[in-house]
PDB file of C-alpha atoms in Angstrom:
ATOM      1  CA  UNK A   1      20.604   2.304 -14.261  1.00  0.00           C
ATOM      2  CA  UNK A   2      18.126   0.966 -11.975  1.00  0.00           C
ATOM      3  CA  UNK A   3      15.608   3.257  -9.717  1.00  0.00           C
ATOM      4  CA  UNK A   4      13.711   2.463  -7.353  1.00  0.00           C
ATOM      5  CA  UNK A   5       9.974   3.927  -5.759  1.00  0.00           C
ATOM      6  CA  UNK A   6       8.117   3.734  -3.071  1.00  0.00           C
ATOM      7  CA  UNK A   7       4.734   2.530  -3.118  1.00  0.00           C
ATOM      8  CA  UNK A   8       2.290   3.444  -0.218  1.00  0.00           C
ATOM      9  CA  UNK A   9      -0.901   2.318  -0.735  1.00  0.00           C
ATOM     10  CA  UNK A  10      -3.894   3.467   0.884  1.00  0.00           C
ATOM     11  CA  UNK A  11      -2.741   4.650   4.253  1.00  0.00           C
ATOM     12  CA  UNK A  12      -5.615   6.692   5.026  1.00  0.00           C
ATOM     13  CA  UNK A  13      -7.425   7.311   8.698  1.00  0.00           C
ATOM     14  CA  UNK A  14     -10.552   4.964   8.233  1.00  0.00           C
ATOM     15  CA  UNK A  15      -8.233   2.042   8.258  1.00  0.00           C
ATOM     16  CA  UNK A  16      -7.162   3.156  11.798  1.00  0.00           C
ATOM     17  CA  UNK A  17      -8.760   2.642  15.259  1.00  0.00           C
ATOM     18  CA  UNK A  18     -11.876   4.824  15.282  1.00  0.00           C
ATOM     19  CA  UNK A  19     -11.777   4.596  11.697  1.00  0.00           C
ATOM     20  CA  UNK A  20     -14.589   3.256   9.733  1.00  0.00           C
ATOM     21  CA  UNK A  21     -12.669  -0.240   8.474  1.00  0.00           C
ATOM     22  CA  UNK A  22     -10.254  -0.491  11.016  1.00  0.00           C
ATOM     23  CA  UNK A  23      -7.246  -2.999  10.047  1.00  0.00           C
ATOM     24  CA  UNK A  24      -5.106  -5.315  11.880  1.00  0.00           C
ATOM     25  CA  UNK A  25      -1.892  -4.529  12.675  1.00  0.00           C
ATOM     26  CA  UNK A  26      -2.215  -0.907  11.190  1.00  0.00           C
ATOM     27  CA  UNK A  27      -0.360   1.321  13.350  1.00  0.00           C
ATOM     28  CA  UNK A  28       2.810  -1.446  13.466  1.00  0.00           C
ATOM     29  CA  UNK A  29       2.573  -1.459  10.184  1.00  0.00           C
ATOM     30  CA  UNK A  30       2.463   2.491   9.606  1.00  0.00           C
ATOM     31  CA  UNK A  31       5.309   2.866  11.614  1.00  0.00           C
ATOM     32  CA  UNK A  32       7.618   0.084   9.243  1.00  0.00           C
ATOM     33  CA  UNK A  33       6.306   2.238   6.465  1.00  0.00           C
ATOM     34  CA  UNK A  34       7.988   5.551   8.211  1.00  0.00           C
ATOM     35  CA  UNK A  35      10.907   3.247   8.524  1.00  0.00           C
ATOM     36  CA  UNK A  36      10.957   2.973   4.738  1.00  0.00           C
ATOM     37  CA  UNK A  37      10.025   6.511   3.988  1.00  0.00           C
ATOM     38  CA  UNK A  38      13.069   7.950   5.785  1.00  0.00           C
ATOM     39  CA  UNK A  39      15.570   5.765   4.423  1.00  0.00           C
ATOM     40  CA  UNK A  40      14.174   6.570   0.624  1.00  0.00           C
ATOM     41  CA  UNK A  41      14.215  10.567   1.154  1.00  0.00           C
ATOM     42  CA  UNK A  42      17.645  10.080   2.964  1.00  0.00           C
ATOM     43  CA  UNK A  43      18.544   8.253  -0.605  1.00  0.00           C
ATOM     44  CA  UNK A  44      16.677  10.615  -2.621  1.00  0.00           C
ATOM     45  CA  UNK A  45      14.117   8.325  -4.060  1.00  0.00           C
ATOM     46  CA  UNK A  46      10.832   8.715  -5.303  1.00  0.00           C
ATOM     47  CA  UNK A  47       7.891   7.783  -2.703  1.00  0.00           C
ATOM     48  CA  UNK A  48       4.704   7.346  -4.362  1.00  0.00           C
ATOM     49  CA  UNK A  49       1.671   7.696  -1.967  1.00  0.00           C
ATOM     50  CA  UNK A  50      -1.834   6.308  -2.911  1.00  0.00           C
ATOM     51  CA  UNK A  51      -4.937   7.596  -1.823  1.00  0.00           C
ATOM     52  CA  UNK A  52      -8.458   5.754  -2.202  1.00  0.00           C
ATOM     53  CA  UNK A  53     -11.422   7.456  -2.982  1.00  0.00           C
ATOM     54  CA  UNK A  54     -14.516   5.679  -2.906  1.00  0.00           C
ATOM     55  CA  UNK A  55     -17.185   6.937  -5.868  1.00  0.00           C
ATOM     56  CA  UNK A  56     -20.361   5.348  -4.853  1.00  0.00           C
ATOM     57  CA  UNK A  57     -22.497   7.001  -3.042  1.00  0.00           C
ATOM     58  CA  UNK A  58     -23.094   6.028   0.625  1.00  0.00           C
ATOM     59  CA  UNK A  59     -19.864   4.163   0.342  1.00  0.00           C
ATOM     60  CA  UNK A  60     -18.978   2.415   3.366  1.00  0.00           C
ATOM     61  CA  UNK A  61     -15.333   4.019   3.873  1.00  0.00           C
ATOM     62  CA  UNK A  62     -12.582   6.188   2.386  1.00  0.00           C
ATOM     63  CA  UNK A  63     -16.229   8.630   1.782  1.00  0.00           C
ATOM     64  CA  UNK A  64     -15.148  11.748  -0.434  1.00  0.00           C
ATOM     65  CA  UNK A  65     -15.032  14.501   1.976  1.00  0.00           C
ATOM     66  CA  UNK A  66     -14.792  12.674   5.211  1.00  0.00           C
ATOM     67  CA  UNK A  67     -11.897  12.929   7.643  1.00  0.00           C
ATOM     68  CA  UNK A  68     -11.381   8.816   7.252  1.00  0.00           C
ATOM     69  CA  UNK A  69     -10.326   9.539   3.337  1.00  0.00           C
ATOM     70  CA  UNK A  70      -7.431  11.414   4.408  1.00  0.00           C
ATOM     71  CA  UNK A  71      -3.728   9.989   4.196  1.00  0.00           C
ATOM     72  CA  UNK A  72      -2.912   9.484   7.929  1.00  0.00           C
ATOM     73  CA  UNK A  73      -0.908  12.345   9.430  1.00  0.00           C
ATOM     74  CA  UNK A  74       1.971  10.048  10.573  1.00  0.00           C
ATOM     75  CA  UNK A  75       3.114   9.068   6.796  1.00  0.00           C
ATOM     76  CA  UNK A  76       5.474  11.888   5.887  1.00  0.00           C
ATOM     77  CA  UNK A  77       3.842  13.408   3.206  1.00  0.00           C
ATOM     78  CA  UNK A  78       4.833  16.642   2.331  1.00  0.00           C
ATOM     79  CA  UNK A  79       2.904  19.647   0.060  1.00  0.00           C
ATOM     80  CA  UNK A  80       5.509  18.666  -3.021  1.00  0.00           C
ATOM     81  CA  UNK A  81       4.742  14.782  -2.913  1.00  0.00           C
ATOM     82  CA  UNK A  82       3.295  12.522  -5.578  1.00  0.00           C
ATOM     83  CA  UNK A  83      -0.234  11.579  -4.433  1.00  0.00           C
ATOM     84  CA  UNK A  84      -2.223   9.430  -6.929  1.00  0.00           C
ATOM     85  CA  UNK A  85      -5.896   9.175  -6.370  1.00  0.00           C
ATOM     86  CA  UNK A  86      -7.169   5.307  -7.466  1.00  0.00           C
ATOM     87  CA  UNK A  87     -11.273   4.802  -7.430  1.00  0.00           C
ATOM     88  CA  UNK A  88     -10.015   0.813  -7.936  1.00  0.00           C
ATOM     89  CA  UNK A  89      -8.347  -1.790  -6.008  1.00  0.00           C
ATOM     90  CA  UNK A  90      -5.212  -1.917  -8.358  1.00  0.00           C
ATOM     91  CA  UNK A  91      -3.284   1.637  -8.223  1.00  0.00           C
ATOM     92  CA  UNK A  92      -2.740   1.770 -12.201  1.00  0.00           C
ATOM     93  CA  UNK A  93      -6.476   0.930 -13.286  1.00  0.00           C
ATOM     94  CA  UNK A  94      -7.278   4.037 -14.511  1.00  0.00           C
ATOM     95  CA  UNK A  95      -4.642   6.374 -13.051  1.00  0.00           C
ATOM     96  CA  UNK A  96      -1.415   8.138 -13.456  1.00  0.00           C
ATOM     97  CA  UNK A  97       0.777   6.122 -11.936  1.00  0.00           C
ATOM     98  CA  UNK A  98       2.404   4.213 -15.085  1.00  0.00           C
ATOM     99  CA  UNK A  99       2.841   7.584 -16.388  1.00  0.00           C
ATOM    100  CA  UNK A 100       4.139   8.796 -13.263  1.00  0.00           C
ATOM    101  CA  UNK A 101       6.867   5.797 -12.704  1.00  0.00           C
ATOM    102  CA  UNK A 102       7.937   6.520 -16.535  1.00  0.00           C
ATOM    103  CA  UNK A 103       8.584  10.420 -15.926  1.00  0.00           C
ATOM    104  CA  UNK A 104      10.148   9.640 -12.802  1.00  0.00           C
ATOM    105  CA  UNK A 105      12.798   6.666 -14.770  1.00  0.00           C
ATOM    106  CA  UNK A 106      11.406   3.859 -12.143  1.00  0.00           C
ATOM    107  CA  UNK A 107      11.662   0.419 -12.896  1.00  0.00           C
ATOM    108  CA  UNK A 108      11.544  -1.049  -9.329  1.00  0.00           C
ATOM    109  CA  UNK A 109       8.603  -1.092  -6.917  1.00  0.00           C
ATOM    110  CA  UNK A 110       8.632  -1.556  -3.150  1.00  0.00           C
ATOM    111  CA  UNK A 111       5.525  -1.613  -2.235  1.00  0.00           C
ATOM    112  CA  UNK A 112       3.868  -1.143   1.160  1.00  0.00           C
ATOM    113  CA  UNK A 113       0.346  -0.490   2.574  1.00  0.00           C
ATOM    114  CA  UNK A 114      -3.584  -1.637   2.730  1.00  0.00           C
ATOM    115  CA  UNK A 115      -5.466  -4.043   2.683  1.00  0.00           C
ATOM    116  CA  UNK A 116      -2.757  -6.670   1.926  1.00  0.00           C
ATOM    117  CA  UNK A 117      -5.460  -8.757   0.363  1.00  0.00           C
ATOM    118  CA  UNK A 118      -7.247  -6.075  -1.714  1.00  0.00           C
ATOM    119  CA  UNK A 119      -5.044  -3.286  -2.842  1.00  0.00           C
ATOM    120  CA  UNK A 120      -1.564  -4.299  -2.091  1.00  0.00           C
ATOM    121  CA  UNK A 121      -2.438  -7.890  -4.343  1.00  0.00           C
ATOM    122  CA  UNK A 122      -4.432  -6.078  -7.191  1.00  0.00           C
ATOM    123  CA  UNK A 123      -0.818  -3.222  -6.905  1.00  0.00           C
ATOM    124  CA  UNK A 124       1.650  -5.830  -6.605  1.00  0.00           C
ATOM    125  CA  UNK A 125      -0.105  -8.106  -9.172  1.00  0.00           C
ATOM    126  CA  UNK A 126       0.076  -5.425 -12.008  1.00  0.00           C
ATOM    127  CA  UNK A 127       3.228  -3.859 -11.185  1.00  0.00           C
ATOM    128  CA  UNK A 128       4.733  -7.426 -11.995  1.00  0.00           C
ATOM    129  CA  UNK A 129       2.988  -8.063 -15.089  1.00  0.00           C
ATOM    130  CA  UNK A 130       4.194  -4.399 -16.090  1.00  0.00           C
ATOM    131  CA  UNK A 131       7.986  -5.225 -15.267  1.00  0.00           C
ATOM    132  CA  UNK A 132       8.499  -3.374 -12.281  1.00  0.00           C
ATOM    133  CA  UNK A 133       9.826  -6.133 -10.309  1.00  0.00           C
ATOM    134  CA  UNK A 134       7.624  -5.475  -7.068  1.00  0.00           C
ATOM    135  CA  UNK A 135       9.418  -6.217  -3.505  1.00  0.00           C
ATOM    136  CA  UNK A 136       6.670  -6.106  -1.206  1.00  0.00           C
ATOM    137  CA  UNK A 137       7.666  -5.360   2.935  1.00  0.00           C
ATOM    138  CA  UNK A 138       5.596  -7.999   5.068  1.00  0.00           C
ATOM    139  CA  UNK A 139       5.483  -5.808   8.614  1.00  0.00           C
ATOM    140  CA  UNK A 140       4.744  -2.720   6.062  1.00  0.00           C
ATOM    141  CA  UNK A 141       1.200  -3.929   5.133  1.00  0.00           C
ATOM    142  CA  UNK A 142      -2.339  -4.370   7.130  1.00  0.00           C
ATOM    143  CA  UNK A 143      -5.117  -6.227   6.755  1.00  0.00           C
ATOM    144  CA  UNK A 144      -8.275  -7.496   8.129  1.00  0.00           C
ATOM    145  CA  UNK A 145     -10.318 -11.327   9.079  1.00  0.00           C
ATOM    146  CA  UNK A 146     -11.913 -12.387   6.244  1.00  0.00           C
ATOM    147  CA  UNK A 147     -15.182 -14.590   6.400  1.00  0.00           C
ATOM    148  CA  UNK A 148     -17.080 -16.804   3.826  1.00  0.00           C
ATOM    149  CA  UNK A 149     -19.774 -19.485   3.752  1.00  0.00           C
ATOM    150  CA  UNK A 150     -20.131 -19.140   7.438  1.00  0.00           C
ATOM    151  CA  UNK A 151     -16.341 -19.142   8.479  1.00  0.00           C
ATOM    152  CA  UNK A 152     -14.112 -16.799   9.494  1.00  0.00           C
ATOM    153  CA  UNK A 153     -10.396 -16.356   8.772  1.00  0.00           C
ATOM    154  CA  UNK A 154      -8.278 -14.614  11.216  1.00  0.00           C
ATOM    155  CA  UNK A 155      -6.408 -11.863   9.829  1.00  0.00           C
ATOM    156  CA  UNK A 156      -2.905 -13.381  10.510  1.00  0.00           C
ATOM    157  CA  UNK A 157      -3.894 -16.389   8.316  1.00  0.00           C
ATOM    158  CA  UNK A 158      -4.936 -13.644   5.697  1.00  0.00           C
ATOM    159  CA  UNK A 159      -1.851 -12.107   5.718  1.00  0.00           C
ATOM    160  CA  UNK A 160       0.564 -15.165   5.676  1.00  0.00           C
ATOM    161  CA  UNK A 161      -1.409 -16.623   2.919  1.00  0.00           C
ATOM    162  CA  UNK A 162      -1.561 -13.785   0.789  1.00  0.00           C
ATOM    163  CA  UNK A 163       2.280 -12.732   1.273  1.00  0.00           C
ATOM    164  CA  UNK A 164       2.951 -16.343   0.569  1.00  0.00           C
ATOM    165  CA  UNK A 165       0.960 -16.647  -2.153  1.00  0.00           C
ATOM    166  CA  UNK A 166       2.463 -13.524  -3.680  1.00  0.00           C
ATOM    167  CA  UNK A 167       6.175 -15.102  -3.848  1.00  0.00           C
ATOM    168  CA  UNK A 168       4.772 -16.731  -7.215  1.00  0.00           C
ATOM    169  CA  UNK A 169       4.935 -13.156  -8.593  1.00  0.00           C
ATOM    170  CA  UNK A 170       7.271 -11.172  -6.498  1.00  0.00           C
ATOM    171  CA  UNK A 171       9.766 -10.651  -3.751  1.00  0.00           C
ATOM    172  CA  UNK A 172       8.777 -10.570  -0.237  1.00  0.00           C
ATOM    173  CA  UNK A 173      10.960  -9.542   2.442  1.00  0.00           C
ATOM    174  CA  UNK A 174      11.342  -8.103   5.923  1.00  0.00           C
ATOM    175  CA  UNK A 175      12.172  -5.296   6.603  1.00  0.00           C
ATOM    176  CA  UNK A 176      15.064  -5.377   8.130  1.00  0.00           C
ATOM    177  CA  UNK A 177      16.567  -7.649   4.915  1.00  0.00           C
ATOM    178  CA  UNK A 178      15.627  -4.522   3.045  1.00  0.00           C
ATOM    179  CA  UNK A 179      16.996  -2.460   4.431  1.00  0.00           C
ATOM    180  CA  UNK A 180      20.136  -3.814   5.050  1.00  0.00           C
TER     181      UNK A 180
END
């Protein structure tokens, strides 16, 4: 039979206004995320939550330590949840979350968070070559404008091109398909 987890990547305070790497879009997209978190504890399925630590010193954000590390109080973590600290962009490079997703019986990944181009891609881009058949929610992931050689890319073009670019490898839906 097939089960299903949760995936919440990197939800943590320095990606929020006053935060050290504030994203686009993150408190809309927080809130579609507590939209998915209810409906999965009122089912009684897992919810994995990521957290980001960043091991270089002086690191620019998610500092060990610091307040902007922290999963953001509105997720609804509580002190028996699965938290998974990741030092890498993709959440199973050197971590427990394969392990985790076997002792738990998953084989199916929705998967929600930050940065849609960073963490969510490098996530998403394993879980599929792993089998997990990732589903990732569009309004349920940030991100931020991009620049290079001189131009900048607005963060709504980031995010359409990399949830578009990630139908080659998975399913991406609204919300409110998904939860239908």
């Amino acid at each position: 039979m097939s089960k299903t987890a949760l995936l919440v990547i990197d939800v943590q305070n320095d990606y929020f206004p006053q935060g050290k790497m504030e994203l686009f879009c993150a408190e809309q997209a927080l809130k579609q995320i507590n939209r998915l978190e209810d409906t999965f504890i009122e089912n009684g399925q897992p919810i994995i939550y990521i957290q980001h630590i960043a091991q270089q010193p002086n690191a620019t954000f998610f500092e060990a330590g610091t307040e902007g590390v922290d999963l953001h109080s509105g997720l609804r973590v509580k002190p028996d949840s699965v938290v998974i600290e990741k030092h890498y962009p993709n959440s199973f490079f050197q971590t427990t979350l394969k392990a985790e997703l076997v002792r738990l019986n998953v084989d199916k990944l929705v998967i929600t968070g930050m940065m849609t181009h960073m963490c969510v891609d490098a996530t998403s881009r394993a879980a599929a070559e792993l089998g997990y058949q990732p589903a990732i929610i569009a309004e349920a992931t940030a991100t931020r404008q991009l620049g290079y050689s001189g131009r900048t890319v607005q963060a709504e073009d980031v995010q359409t091109a990399c949830l578009s670019a990630f139908q080659m490898f998975s399913q991406v839906l609204n919300i409110d398909d998904y939860l239908k």
